[in-house]
XYZ file of N, CA and C in Angstrom:
579
model
N 0.835 -1.200 0.000
C 0.000 0.000 0.000
C 0.873 1.254 0.000
N 1.958 1.206 0.767
C 2.856 2.338 0.862
C 3.402 2.700 -0.520
N 3.744 1.702 -1.330
C 4.317 1.950 -2.656
C 3.277 2.535 -3.614
N 2.061 2.103 -3.486
C 0.985 2.640 -4.331
C 0.787 4.126 -4.031
N 0.807 4.498 -2.759
C 0.662 5.897 -2.365
C 1.778 6.741 -2.964
N 3.004 6.239 -2.935
C 4.132 6.984 -3.493
C 4.000 7.171 -5.000
N 3.340 6.246 -5.655
C 3.151 6.352 -7.105
C 1.971 7.248 -7.469
N 0.885 7.140 -6.723
C -0.345 7.852 -7.075
C -0.279 9.334 -6.712
N 0.240 9.684 -5.549
C 0.248 11.085 -5.129
C 0.989 11.992 -6.112
N 2.187 11.619 -6.587
C 2.827 12.505 -7.577
C 2.006 12.637 -8.859
N 1.371 11.557 -9.275
C 0.547 11.628 -10.489
C -0.647 12.551 -10.281
N -1.283 12.463 -9.124
C -2.418 13.342 -8.833
C -1.994 14.796 -8.805
N -0.849 15.081 -8.213
C -0.408 16.479 -8.156
C -0.070 16.991 -9.546
N 0.490 16.146 -10.405
C 0.770 16.570 -11.778
C -0.516 16.892 -12.519
N -1.547 16.064 -12.338
C -2.839 16.319 -12.992
C -3.435 17.634 -12.515
N -3.369 17.858 -11.205
C -3.937 19.090 -10.655
C -3.194 20.316 -11.163
N -1.847 20.263 -11.198
C -1.071 21.400 -11.679
C -1.401 21.675 -13.134
N -1.442 20.626 -13.940
C -1.752 20.784 -15.364
C -3.135 21.380 -15.543
N -4.100 20.875 -14.772
C -5.468 21.372 -14.870
C -5.552 22.829 -14.420
N -4.842 23.168 -13.336
C -4.875 24.549 -12.852
C -4.269 25.491 -13.881
N -3.169 25.089 -14.495
C -2.538 25.939 -15.492
C -3.487 26.223 -16.647
N -4.172 25.196 -17.147
C -5.092 25.388 -18.266
C -6.257 26.286 -17.881
N -6.805 26.076 -16.684
C -7.933 26.899 -16.256
C -7.500 28.337 -15.978
N -6.299 28.510 -15.456
C -5.814 29.856 -15.160
C -5.699 30.663 -16.448
N -5.236 30.042 -17.521
C -5.114 30.737 -18.797
C -6.478 31.129 -19.345
N -7.488 30.314 -19.098
C -8.803 30.573 -19.660
C -9.564 31.649 -18.898
N -9.195 31.897 -17.639
C -9.909 32.882 -16.828
C -9.135 34.192 -16.834
N -9.798 35.252 -17.207
C -9.190 36.570 -17.197
C -9.984 37.453 -16.250
N -9.341 38.469 -15.724
C -10.070 39.427 -14.896
C -11.155 40.042 -15.752
N -12.348 40.163 -15.198
C -13.439 40.677 -15.998
C -13.758 42.122 -15.631
N -12.720 42.954 -15.607
C -12.971 44.374 -15.493
C -13.294 44.869 -16.897
N -14.103 45.884 -17.002
C -14.569 46.375 -18.294
C -13.448 47.131 -19.009
N -12.875 46.548 -20.070
C -11.775 47.222 -20.770
C -12.238 48.335 -21.711
N -13.554 48.562 -21.786
C -14.096 49.538 -22.729
C -14.483 50.868 -22.080
N -14.283 51.001 -20.773
C -14.730 52.206 -20.060
C -14.179 53.480 -20.705
N -12.889 53.508 -20.990
C -12.273 54.680 -21.621
C -11.986 54.458 -23.102
N -12.565 53.412 -23.667
C -12.305 53.052 -25.072
C -13.634 52.837 -25.802
N -14.514 53.812 -25.718
C -15.847 53.652 -26.303
C -15.813 53.527 -27.829
N -14.701 53.930 -28.454
C -14.600 53.770 -29.912
C -14.489 52.297 -30.316
N -14.309 51.402 -29.323
C -14.236 49.969 -29.614
C -15.533 49.230 -29.299
N -16.603 49.969 -28.958
C -17.921 49.349 -28.811
C -18.452 49.019 -30.198
N -19.350 48.026 -30.275
C -19.842 47.625 -31.592
C -21.238 47.042 -31.530
N -22.051 47.376 -32.497
C -23.365 46.756 -32.671
C -23.440 45.981 -33.978
N -22.391 46.071 -34.789
C -22.371 45.418 -36.092
C -21.343 44.301 -36.074
N -21.720 43.142 -36.632
C -20.846 41.976 -36.649
C -20.780 41.402 -38.062
N -19.624 40.807 -38.397
C -19.410 40.190 -39.708
C -18.946 38.744 -39.509
N -18.818 38.020 -40.614
C -18.253 36.675 -40.557
C -16.726 36.763 -40.424
N -16.106 35.755 -39.811
C -14.652 35.801 -39.601
C -13.829 35.368 -40.822
N -14.499 34.989 -41.895
C -13.804 34.497 -43.099
C -14.414 35.120 -44.347
N -13.714 34.954 -45.483
C -14.257 35.383 -46.772
C -14.548 36.859 -46.845
N -13.593 37.680 -46.421
C -13.727 39.139 -46.445
C -14.921 39.639 -45.628
N -15.276 38.896 -44.586
C -16.369 39.296 -43.692
C -17.741 38.878 -44.165
N -17.813 38.313 -45.372
C -19.100 37.891 -45.942
C -19.189 36.377 -46.090
N -18.162 35.647 -45.658
C -18.061 34.190 -45.829
C -18.035 33.804 -47.308
N -17.558 34.730 -48.147
C -17.472 34.478 -49.587
C -16.495 33.336 -49.838
N -16.919 32.352 -50.631
C -16.133 31.159 -50.977
C -15.900 30.226 -49.790
N -16.710 30.360 -48.726
C -16.638 29.488 -47.559
C -17.993 28.843 -47.307
N -17.978 27.721 -46.595
C -19.227 27.094 -46.164
C -19.071 26.603 -44.736
N -20.189 26.461 -44.072
C -20.231 26.011 -42.689
C -20.254 24.476 -42.694
N -19.089 23.866 -42.531
C -18.952 22.414 -42.673
C -19.552 21.638 -41.500
N -19.495 22.197 -40.310
C -20.164 21.570 -39.159
C -20.870 22.660 -38.384
N -22.175 22.601 -38.439
C -23.006 23.658 -37.882
C -23.086 23.583 -36.355
N -23.529 24.683 -35.790
C -23.774 24.784 -34.351
C -24.787 23.726 -33.939
N -24.472 22.955 -32.918
C -25.273 21.892 -32.296
C -25.280 20.589 -33.097
N -24.732 20.557 -34.313
C -24.600 19.301 -35.047
C -23.598 18.438 -34.294
N -24.004 17.238 -33.886
C -23.155 16.363 -33.055
C -22.729 17.043 -31.751
N -23.599 17.885 -31.194
C -23.335 18.629 -29.950
C -22.196 19.643 -30.089
N -21.965 20.103 -31.297
C -20.911 21.082 -31.583
C -21.297 22.435 -30.990
N -20.354 23.097 -30.316
C -20.638 24.368 -29.660
C -20.282 25.576 -30.521
N -19.824 25.322 -31.723
C -19.477 26.408 -32.630
C -19.808 26.032 -34.054
N -19.076 26.624 -34.979
C -19.206 26.320 -36.402
C -17.807 26.101 -36.967
N -17.689 25.192 -37.924
C -16.417 24.941 -38.600
C -16.503 25.500 -40.008
N -15.698 26.514 -40.287
C -15.713 27.186 -41.585
C -14.586 26.671 -42.469
N -14.978 26.188 -43.660
C -14.039 25.657 -44.649
C -14.208 26.394 -45.963
N -13.139 26.460 -46.722
C -13.206 27.037 -48.065
C -13.912 26.043 -48.987
N -14.721 26.538 -49.900
C -15.496 25.665 -50.789
C -14.606 24.822 -51.699
N -13.349 25.223 -51.888
C -12.432 24.456 -52.739
C -11.898 23.200 -52.045
N -12.152 23.040 -50.745
C -11.859 21.806 -50.023
C -10.411 21.599 -49.613
N -10.195 20.478 -48.922
C -8.856 20.109 -48.460
C -8.222 21.186 -47.601
N -6.955 21.423 -47.839
C -6.224 22.448 -47.096
C -6.100 23.746 -47.878
N -7.029 23.998 -48.808
C -6.912 25.199 -49.641
C -7.092 26.486 -48.851
N -7.657 26.399 -47.642
C -7.806 27.605 -46.814
C -6.676 27.754 -45.790
N -5.692 26.861 -45.802
C -4.561 26.967 -44.887
C -3.843 28.294 -45.118
N -3.722 29.083 -44.050
C -3.055 30.378 -44.133
C -3.940 31.521 -44.580
N -5.226 31.252 -44.846
C -6.157 32.316 -45.234
C -6.483 33.192 -44.010
N -6.850 34.459 -44.237
C -7.086 35.385 -43.116
C -8.283 35.010 -42.239
N -8.108 35.245 -40.941
C -9.205 35.210 -39.963
C -9.414 36.654 -39.539
N -10.662 37.114 -39.597
C -10.989 38.502 -39.277
C -11.734 38.596 -37.950
N -11.516 39.688 -37.241
C -12.322 39.944 -36.057
C -13.735 40.273 -36.506
N -14.718 39.651 -35.873
C -16.113 39.837 -36.287
C -16.673 41.194 -35.878
N -15.973 41.907 -34.987
C -16.434 43.226 -34.535
C -15.284 43.912 -33.804
N -15.494 45.173 -33.443
C -14.536 45.853 -32.576
C -14.430 45.061 -31.282
N -13.270 45.099 -30.642
C -13.162 44.353 -29.400
C -11.821 44.455 -28.720
N -11.656 43.593 -27.731
C -10.484 43.568 -26.875
C -10.024 42.113 -26.765
N -8.757 41.842 -27.085
C -8.230 40.480 -27.064
C -7.961 40.063 -25.618
N -8.628 39.000 -25.176
C -8.454 38.509 -23.811
C -7.540 37.293 -23.739
N -7.287 36.668 -24.895
C -6.516 35.420 -24.905
C -5.997 35.202 -26.314
N -4.714 34.869 -26.446
C -4.131 34.582 -27.761
C -2.883 33.741 -27.556
N -3.049 32.415 -27.641
C -1.892 31.547 -27.431
C -2.170 30.129 -27.897
N -1.125 29.349 -27.958
C -1.210 27.937 -28.336
C -1.532 27.123 -27.088
N -2.692 26.469 -27.097
C -3.055 25.613 -25.972
C -2.821 24.148 -26.296
N -2.286 23.901 -27.493
C -1.916 22.564 -27.961
C -3.147 21.658 -28.058
N -2.939 20.371 -28.086
C -4.033 19.409 -28.188
C -4.923 19.670 -29.390
N -6.190 19.372 -29.249
C -7.141 19.543 -30.338
C -7.496 20.981 -30.647
N -7.122 21.910 -29.762
C -7.429 23.317 -29.987
C -6.355 24.015 -30.821
N -5.093 23.731 -30.574
C -4.027 24.464 -31.249
C -4.009 25.915 -30.798
N -3.731 26.819 -31.731
C -3.708 28.259 -31.432
C -5.137 28.782 -31.304
N -5.383 29.501 -30.216
C -6.727 30.006 -29.916
C -6.666 31.512 -29.651
N -7.663 32.214 -30.182
C -7.839 33.652 -29.926
C -9.229 33.845 -29.344
N -9.317 34.637 -28.258
C -10.613 34.988 -27.674
C -10.704 36.509 -27.633
N -11.834 37.038 -28.115
C -12.029 38.486 -28.173
C -13.325 38.853 -27.452
N -13.227 39.838 -26.565
C -14.389 40.364 -25.853
C -14.965 41.519 -26.660
N -16.277 41.496 -26.853
C -16.985 42.564 -27.557
C -18.025 43.145 -26.609
N -18.261 44.443 -26.720
C -19.302 45.082 -25.917
C -20.163 45.920 -26.852
N -21.479 45.693 -26.771
C -22.382 46.471 -27.609
C -22.602 47.850 -26.996
N -23.141 48.739 -27.784
C -23.415 50.095 -27.291
C -24.496 50.091 -26.219
N -25.237 48.982 -26.123
C -26.249 48.840 -25.068
C -25.654 48.224 -23.795
N -24.364 47.900 -23.813
C -23.694 47.383 -22.619
C -23.640 45.878 -22.504
N -24.043 45.144 -23.531
C -24.027 43.675 -23.485
C -22.655 43.167 -23.934
N -22.115 42.179 -23.187
C -20.839 41.573 -23.522
C -21.035 40.272 -24.296
N -20.222 40.077 -25.317
C -20.213 38.874 -26.144
C -18.746 38.491 -26.316
N -18.471 37.193 -26.397
C -17.105 36.747 -26.666
C -17.073 35.919 -27.939
N -16.094 36.203 -28.807
C -15.871 35.364 -29.983
C -14.591 34.571 -29.767
N -14.599 33.319 -30.245
C -13.465 32.418 -30.071
C -13.100 31.827 -31.429
N -11.802 31.839 -31.739
C -11.282 31.390 -33.024
C -10.212 30.342 -32.730
N -10.379 29.113 -33.242
C -9.446 28.043 -32.877
C -8.855 27.343 -34.095
N -7.802 26.594 -33.848
C -7.013 25.830 -34.829
C -6.198 26.762 -35.724
N -5.941 27.982 -35.276
C -5.236 28.975 -36.104
C -3.826 28.502 -36.456
N -3.390 28.854 -37.666
C -2.011 28.593 -38.077
C -1.093 29.656 -37.480
N -1.493 30.922 -37.600
C -0.742 32.043 -37.039
C -1.674 32.913 -36.218
N -1.103 33.577 -35.214
C -1.826 34.548 -34.398
C -1.161 35.901 -34.617
N -1.950 36.915 -34.979
C -1.411 38.255 -35.251
C -1.729 39.271 -34.159
N -2.373 38.836 -33.082
C -2.739 39.742 -31.994
C -2.193 39.199 -30.683
N -2.214 40.032 -29.671
C -1.754 39.640 -28.333
C -2.816 40.012 -27.306
N -2.791 39.314 -26.199
C -3.694 39.649 -25.096
C -3.498 41.117 -24.738
N -4.610 41.858 -24.620
C -4.555 43.272 -24.276
C -4.680 44.206 -25.471
N -4.666 43.655 -26.689
C -4.818 44.488 -27.892
C -6.274 44.904 -28.082
N -6.481 46.137 -28.507
C -7.793 46.595 -28.962
C -7.795 46.457 -30.480
N -8.902 45.969 -31.014
C -8.964 45.738 -32.455
C -10.272 46.270 -33.018
N -10.266 46.482 -34.302
C -11.458 46.941 -35.015
C -12.050 45.802 -35.831
N -13.343 45.910 -36.129
C -14.010 44.942 -36.973
C -13.251 44.808 -38.288
N -13.052 43.588 -38.723
C -12.414 43.227 -39.989
C -10.883 43.269 -39.924
N -10.301 43.588 -38.761
C -8.846 43.461 -38.609
C -8.477 41.990 -38.745
N -7.354 41.708 -39.412
C -6.888 40.325 -39.477
C -6.222 39.986 -38.158
N -6.723 38.924 -37.508
C -6.220 38.533 -36.194
C -5.349 37.281 -36.260
N -5.409 36.564 -37.376
C -4.630 35.341 -37.527
C -4.893 34.715 -38.871
N -4.459 33.457 -39.006
C -4.699 32.706 -40.244
C -5.272 31.331 -39.903
N -6.004 30.782 -40.839
C -6.642 29.473 -40.663
C -5.577 28.378 -40.641
N -5.739 27.437 -39.714
C -4.757 26.375 -39.563
C -5.357 24.995 -39.404
N -4.523 24.100 -38.917
C -4.868 22.680 -38.806
C -4.730 22.150 -37.385
N -4.578 23.037 -36.394
C -4.281 22.634 -35.011
C -3.043 21.741 -35.005
N -1.989 22.236 -35.680
C -0.715 21.520 -35.753
C -0.886 20.149 -36.412
N -1.553 20.164 -37.571
C -1.744 18.967 -38.418
C -2.664 17.912 -37.819
N -3.540 18.310 -36.905
C -4.508 17.364 -36.351
C -5.719 17.192 -37.268
N -6.045 18.230 -38.061
C -7.215 18.219 -38.935
C -6.839 18.818 -40.282
N -7.745 18.685 -41.248
C -7.634 19.503 -42.445
C -7.910 20.948 -42.025
N -7.344 21.887 -42.726
C -7.472 23.301 -42.357
C -8.937 23.724 -42.292
N -9.281 24.412 -41.232
C -10.601 25.029 -41.066
C -10.551 25.942 -39.844
N -11.548 26.783 -39.709
C -11.676 27.645 -38.539
C -12.809 27.139 -37.666
N -12.495 26.788 -36.430
C -13.529 26.508 -35.432
C -13.862 27.847 -34.790
N -15.138 28.229 -34.852
C -15.565 29.568 -34.456
C -16.755 29.468 -33.514
N -16.656 30.137 -32.361
C -17.733 30.142 -31.371
C -18.098 31.567 -30.993
N -19.354 31.745 -30.580
C -19.796 32.986 -29.940
C -20.445 32.601 -28.618
N -19.990 33.255 -27.563
C -20.482 32.974 -26.208
C -21.100 34.242 -25.631
N -22.240 34.103 -24.966
C -22.839 35.284 -24.341
C -22.461 35.400 -22.865
N -21.544 34.550 -22.431
C -20.965 34.653 -21.091
C -19.450 34.588 -21.272
N -18.781 35.736 -21.332
C -17.325 35.758 -21.541
C -16.543 35.114 -20.402
N -15.328 34.687 -20.748
C -14.348 34.157 -19.792
C -14.703 32.818 -19.181
N -15.589 32.060 -19.832
C -15.832 30.695 -19.370
C -14.572 29.877 -19.655
N -14.398 28.732 -18.997
C -13.277 27.862 -19.348
C -13.322 27.519 -20.838
N -12.177 27.219 -21.397
C -12.091 26.924 -22.824
C -13.036 25.804 -23.227
N -13.096 24.742 -22.453
C -14.000 23.634 -22.756
C -13.449 22.727 -23.830
N -14.341 21.924 -24.426
C -13.905 20.927 -25.390
C -14.452 21.095 -26.783
N -15.275 22.119 -27.018
C -15.826 22.346 -28.352
C -17.104 21.580 -28.640
N -17.421 20.600 -27.797
C -18.630 19.787 -27.934
C -19.227 19.583 -26.552
N -20.543 19.646 -26.450
C -21.206 19.372 -25.178
C -22.709 19.254 -25.408
N -23.340 18.427 -24.612
C -24.804 18.341 -24.640
C -25.388 19.662 -24.149
N -24.715 20.273 -23.171
C -25.161 21.544 -22.594
C -24.584 22.710 -23.397
N -25.453 23.443 -24.076
C -25.011 24.594 -24.883
C -25.332 25.920 -24.204
N -25.531 25.883 -22.878
C -25.802 27.121 -22.137
C -24.677 28.116 -22.383
N -25.048 29.362 -22.649
C -24.120 30.473 -22.856
C -23.361 30.425 -24.183
N -23.775 29.544 -25.090
C -23.226 29.514 -26.441
C -24.328 29.941 -27.408
N -23.977 30.751 -28.388
C -24.939 31.218 -29.382
C -24.609 30.622 -30.744
N -25.622 30.455 -31.572
C -25.381 30.034 -32.945
C -24.698 31.198 -33.662
N -23.433 31.036 -34.078
C -22.721 32.153 -34.692
C -23.419 32.745 -35.910
N -23.887 31.906 -36.828
C -24.546 32.426 -38.036
C -25.803 33.204 -37.684
N -26.635 32.669 -36.802
C -27.860 33.379 -36.411
C -27.519 34.724 -35.766
N -26.506 34.730 -34.892
C -26.133 35.977 -34.219
C -25.635 37.010 -35.231
N -24.746 36.607 -36.110
C -24.198 37.551 -37.107
C -25.295 38.064 -38.019
N -26.147 37.180 -38.478
C -27.213 37.601 -39.409
C -28.188 38.594 -38.779
N -28.366 38.547 -37.474
C -29.269 39.495 -36.804
C -28.542 40.748 -36.320
N -27.219 40.803 -36.513
C -26.427 41.955 -36.057
C -25.536 42.502 -37.172
N -26.014 42.469 -38.416
C -25.224 42.960 -39.545
C -25.528 44.411 -39.832
């Protein structure tokens, strides 16, 4: 029994440290970064691909299909033809997260948006090949924030894209039966154009 304890306790502490590190990165202080930056408020939203209109792109895996919490945007030409193509910010905002989290996510960007009515929305862009922004950057709608990638060759190139109406939630897994606080990206954009 003594030997089992010596083996299990270090493993448990490693799991806890790893888990804490991942959760710490996903949680940001939620002070309002727009108080003195009202020029970054936005009521208009665009698509993150195809020059903001999703031109030459299609939604390969829709919101809630197979419990998907976002949408997967692919170029209509298929395969890896969208590898390195621009990812655009869907609206004015503030970058809360921009880093490689490895695994199935790869490079991830999270942007906080605030409407002129005071409502907060978060957009999330995953599997990026390149990241062009840093945490703490203020950005405008249609700014290029990165490029479409493969999550380090885990998938064919595409953009996993989410919209959350509760910012700063843990990163999660991209799929869940519970879609609380996740919005259908296409429906949201189409009603806020």
